[in-house]
Coordinates of C-alpha atoms in Angstrom, one line a residue:
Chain A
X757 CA -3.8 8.8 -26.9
X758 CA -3.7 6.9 -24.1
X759 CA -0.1 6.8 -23.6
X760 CA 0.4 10.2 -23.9
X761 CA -1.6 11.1 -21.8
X762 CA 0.5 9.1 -19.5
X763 CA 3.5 10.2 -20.7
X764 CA 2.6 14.0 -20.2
X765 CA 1.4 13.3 -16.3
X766 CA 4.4 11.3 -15.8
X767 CA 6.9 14.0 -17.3
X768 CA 4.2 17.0 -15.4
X769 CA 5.0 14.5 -11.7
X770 CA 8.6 14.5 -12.7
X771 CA 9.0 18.0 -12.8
X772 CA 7.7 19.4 -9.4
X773 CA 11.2 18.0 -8.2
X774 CA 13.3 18.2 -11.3
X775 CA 17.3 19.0 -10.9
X776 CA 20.7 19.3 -13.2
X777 CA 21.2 15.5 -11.9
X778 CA 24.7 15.8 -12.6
X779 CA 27.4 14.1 -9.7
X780 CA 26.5 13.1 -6.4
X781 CA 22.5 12.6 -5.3
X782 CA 20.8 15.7 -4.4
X783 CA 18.3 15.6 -1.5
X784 CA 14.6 15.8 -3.3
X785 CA 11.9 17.4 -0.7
X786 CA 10.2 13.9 0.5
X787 CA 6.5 15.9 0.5
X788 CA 7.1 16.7 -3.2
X789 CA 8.1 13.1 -4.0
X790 CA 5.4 11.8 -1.6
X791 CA 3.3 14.0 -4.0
X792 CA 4.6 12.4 -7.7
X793 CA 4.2 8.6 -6.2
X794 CA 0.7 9.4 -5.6
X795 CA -0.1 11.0 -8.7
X796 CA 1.3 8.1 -10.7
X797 CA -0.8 5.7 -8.2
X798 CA -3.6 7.2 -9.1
X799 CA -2.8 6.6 -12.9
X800 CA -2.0 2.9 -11.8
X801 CA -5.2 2.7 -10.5
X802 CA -7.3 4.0 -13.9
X803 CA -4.8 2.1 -16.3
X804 CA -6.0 -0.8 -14.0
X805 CA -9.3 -0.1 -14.6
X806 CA -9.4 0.6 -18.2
X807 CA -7.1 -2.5 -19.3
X808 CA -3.9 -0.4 -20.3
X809 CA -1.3 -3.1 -19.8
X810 CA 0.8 -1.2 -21.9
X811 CA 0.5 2.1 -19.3
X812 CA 1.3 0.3 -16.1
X813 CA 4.5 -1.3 -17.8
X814 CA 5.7 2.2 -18.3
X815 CA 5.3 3.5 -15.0
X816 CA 8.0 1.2 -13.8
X817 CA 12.0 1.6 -14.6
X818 CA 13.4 -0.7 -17.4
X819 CA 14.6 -2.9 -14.9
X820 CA 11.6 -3.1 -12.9
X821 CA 10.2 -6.1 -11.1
X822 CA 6.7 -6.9 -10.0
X823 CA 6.4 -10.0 -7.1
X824 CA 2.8 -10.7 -6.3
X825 CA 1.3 -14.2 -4.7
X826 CA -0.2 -15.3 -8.0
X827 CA 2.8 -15.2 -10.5
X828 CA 5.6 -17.4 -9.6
X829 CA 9.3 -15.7 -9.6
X830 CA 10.7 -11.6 -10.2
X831 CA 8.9 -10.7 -13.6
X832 CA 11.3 -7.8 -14.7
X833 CA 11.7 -5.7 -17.4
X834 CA 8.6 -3.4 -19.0
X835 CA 7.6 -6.4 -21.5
X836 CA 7.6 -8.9 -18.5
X837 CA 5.4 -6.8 -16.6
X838 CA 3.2 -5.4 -19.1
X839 CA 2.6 -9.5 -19.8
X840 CA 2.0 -10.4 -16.4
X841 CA -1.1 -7.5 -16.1
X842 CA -2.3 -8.1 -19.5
X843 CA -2.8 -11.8 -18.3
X844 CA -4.6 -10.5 -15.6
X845 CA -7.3 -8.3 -17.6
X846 CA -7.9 -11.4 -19.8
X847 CA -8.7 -13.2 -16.5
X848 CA -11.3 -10.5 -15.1
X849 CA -12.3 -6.6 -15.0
X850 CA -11.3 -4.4 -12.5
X851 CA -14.0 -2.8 -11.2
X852 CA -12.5 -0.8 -8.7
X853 CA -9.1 0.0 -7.6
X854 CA -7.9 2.3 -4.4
X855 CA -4.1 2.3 -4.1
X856 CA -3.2 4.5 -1.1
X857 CA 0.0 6.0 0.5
X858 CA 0.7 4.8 3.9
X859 CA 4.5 6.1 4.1
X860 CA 6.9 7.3 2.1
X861 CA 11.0 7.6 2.7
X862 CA 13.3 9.4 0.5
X863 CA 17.6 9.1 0.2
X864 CA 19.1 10.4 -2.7
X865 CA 17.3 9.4 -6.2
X866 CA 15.9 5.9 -4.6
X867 CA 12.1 6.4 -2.1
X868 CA 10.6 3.6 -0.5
X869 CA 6.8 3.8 0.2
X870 CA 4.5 1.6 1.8
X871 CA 0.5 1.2 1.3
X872 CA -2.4 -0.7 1.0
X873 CA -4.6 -1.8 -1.8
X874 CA -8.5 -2.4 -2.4
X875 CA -9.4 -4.4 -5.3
X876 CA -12.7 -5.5 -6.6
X877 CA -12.7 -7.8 -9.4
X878 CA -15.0 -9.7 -12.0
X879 CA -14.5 -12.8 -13.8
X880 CA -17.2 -13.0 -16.4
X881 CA -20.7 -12.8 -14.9
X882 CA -19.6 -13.8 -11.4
X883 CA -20.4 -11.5 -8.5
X884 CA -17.6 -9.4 -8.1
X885 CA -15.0 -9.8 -4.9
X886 CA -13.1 -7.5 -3.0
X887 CA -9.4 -8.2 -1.5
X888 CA -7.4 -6.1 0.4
X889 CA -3.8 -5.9 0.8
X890 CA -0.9 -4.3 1.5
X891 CA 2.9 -3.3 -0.5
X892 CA 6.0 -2.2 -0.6
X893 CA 7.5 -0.2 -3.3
X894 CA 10.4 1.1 -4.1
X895 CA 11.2 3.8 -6.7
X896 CA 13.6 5.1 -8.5
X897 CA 14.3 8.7 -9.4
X898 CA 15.2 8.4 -13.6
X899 CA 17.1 11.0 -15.3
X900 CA 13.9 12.3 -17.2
X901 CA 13.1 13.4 -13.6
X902 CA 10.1 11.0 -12.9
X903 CA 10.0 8.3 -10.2
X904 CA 9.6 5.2 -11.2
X905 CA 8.8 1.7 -9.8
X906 CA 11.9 -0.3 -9.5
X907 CA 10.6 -2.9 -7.3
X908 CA 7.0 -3.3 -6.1
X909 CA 5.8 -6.5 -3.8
X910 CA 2.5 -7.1 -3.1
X911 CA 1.2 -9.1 0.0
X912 CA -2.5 -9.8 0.6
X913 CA -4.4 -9.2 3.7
X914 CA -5.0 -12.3 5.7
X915 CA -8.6 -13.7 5.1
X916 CA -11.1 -12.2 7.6
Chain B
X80 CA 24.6 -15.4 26.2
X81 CA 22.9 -15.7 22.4
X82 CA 21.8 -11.9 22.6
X83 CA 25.6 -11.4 22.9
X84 CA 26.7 -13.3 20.1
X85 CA 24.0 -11.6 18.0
X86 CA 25.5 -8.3 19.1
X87 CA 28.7 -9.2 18.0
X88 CA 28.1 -10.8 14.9
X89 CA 26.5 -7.9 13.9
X90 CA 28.9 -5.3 15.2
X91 CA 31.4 -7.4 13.2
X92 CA 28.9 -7.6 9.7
X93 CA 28.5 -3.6 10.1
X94 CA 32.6 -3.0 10.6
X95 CA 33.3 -4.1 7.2
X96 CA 31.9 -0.7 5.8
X97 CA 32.8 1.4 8.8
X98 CA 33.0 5.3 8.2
X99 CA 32.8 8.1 10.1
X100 CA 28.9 8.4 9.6
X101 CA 28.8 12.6 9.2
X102 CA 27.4 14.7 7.0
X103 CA 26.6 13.9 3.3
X104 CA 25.6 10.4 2.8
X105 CA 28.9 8.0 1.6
X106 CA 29.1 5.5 -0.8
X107 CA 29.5 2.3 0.8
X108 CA 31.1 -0.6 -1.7
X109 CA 27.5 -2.9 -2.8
X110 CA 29.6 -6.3 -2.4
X111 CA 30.5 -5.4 1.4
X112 CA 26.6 -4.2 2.0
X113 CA 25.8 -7.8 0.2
X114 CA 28.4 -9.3 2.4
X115 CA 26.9 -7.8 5.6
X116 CA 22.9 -8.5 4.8
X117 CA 23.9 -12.2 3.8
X118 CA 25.3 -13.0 7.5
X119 CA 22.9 -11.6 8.9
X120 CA 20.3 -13.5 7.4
X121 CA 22.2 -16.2 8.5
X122 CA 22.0 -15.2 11.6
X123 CA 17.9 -14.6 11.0
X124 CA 17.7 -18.2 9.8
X125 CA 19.3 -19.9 12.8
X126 CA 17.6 -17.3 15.8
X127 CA 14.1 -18.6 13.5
X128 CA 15.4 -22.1 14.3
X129 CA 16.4 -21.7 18.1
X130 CA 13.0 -19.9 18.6
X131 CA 14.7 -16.3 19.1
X132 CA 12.1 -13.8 18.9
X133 CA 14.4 -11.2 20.8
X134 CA 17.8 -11.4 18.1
X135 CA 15.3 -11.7 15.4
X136 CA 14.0 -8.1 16.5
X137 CA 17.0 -6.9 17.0
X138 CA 17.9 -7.2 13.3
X139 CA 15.4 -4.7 12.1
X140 CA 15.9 -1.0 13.0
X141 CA 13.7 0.7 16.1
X142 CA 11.3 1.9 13.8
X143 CA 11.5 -1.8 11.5
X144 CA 8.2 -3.1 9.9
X145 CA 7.2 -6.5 9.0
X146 CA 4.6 -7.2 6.3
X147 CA 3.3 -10.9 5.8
X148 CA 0.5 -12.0 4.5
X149 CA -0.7 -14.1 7.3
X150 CA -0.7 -11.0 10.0
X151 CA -2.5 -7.9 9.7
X152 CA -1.3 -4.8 9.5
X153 CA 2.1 -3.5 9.2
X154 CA 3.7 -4.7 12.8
X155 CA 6.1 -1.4 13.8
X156 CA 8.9 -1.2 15.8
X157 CA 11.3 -4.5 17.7
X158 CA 8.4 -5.2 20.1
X159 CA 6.0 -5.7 17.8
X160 CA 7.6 -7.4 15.7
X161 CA 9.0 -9.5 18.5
X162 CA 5.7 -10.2 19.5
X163 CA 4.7 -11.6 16.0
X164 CA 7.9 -14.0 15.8
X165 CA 7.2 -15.6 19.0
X166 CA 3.8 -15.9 18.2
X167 CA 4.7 -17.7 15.2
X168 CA 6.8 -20.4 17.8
X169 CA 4.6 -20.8 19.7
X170 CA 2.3 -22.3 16.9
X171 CA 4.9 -24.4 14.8
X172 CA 8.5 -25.2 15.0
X173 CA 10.6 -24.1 12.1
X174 CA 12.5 -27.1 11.1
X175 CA 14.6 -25.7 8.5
X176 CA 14.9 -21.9 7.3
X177 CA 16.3 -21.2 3.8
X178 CA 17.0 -17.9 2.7
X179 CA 18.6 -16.8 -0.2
X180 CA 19.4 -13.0 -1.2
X181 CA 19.1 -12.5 -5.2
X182 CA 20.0 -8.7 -5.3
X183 CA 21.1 -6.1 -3.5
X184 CA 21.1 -2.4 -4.4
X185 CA 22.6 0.2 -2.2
X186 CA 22.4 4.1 -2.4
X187 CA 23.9 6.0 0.2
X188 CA 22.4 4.6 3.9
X189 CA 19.7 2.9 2.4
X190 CA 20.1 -0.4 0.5
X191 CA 17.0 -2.7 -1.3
X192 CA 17.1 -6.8 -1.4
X193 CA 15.5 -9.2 -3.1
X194 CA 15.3 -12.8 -2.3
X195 CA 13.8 -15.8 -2.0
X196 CA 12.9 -18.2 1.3
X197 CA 11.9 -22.1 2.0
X198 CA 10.5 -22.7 5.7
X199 CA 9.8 -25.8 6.6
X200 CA 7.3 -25.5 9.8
X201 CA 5.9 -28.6 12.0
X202 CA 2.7 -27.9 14.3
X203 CA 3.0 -30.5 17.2
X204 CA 3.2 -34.0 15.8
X205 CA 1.7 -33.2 12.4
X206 CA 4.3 -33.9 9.8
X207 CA 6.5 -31.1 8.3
X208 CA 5.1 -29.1 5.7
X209 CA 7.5 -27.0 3.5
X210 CA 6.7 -23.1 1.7
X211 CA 8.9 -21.1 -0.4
X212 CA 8.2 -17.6 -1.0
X213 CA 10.0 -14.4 -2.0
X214 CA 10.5 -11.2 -0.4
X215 CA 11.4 -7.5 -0.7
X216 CA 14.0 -6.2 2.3
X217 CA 14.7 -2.7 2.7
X218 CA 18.0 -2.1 4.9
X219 CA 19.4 1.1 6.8
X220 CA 22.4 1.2 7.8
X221 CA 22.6 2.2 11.6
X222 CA 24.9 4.9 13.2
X223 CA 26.4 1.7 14.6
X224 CA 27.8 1.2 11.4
X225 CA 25.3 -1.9 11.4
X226 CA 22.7 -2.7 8.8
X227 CA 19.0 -3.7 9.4
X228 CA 16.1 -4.1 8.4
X229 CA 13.7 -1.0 8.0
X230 CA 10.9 -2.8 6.3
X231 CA 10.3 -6.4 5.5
X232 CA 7.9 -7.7 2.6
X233 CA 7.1 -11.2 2.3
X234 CA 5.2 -12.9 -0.5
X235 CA 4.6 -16.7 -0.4
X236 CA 5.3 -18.3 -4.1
X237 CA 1.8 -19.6 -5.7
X238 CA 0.5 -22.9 -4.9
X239 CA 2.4 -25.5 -7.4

């Protein structure tokens, strides 16, 4: 259920900007696309939250890569990633998880968008700890009309 | 006279995909944008070495950001980031700068890079310490026929 659940808001995001996509790019209204990042962010966030390895995997392209401090090299590919995050829910719970737009830039079928993050975690028992960082992502337009994550690199906040 | 020589080596990386730069966005061949990003880094890599906070702004576009992990923020614009690189001299001397593009993807003006880096950075008399990291680089290319760097994501590899 879960899946499709994802699969409908990611086909739903896809289609405030759908087109033929047939021969050279067409120019997508950067608002609307500004709009389906966030939506899917927001499905990042609760996948996060609720363990769904499997959901966060799909909202990147088949090529996708995920670079983050903690994982050595580009994981890429859907089964890479999905590995990488369900490593990470063995490790702790997310309690919360605030993913938000700071910028968004749009040529042709390929956006780039920069944000920050707000993460609290818990390993076990252990209180749970807040971090703070920031990313850059860039996304793909796929022929099913949704954007997806092509390349997404996260960079923490320094320490306070 | 280095300012000059970084003017013209970059004049000269952007002539290789000259166009006329009107209307609907061209395609520009991806080896000759790969060609053009490499030198500059090369270019990056020695102004980090000499200290040259001024070329090393001058590679990123006017409205260029720089995210690291070890400053806050999201740095905007060549004085900024200017400001940030000579910071960074002032504290440590970079002994040896490594950096190493491992993909480049180009659609119309806009092209994404991925890549890895190896500083090695002494503070005063303290001896040399060396990081790697990787990073995610996205490049406009300038009316100038020039690309730089619109935004600039680092992420240090994990501790070995």
């Amino acid at each position: 259920m879960r899946s499709v659940a994802v699969s409908l808001f990611l086909a739903f995001s896809g289609a405030a900007c759908a087109h033929p996509g047939h021969g050279t790019p067409e120019r997508h209204d950067p608002a609307a696309v500004r709009t389906a990042i966030e939506g899917t962010l927001v499905q990042f966030g609760a996948a996060m939250k609720r363990t769904d390895a499997r959901a966060i995997a799909s909202m990147f392209t088949e090529d996708g890569e995920y670079i983050r401090v903690a994982t050595k090299g580009f994981p890429t590919g859907r089964t890479a990633i999905q590995e990488v995050f369900a490593a990470r829910f063995t490790a702790a719970r997310f309690v919360d998880v605030a993913i938000a737009t700071v910028s968004v830039q749009v040529e042709g079928d390929t956006a780039y968008e920069t944000g920050t993050n707000r993460l609290t975690v818990q390993a076990g028992d252990a209180p749970p700890v807040t971090r703070t960082g920031r990313y850059l992502t860039v996304w793909k337009r796929q022929p099913d009309g949704v954007w997806r994550i092509r390349v997404d690199a996260i960079v923490p906040d320094p320490l306070p």
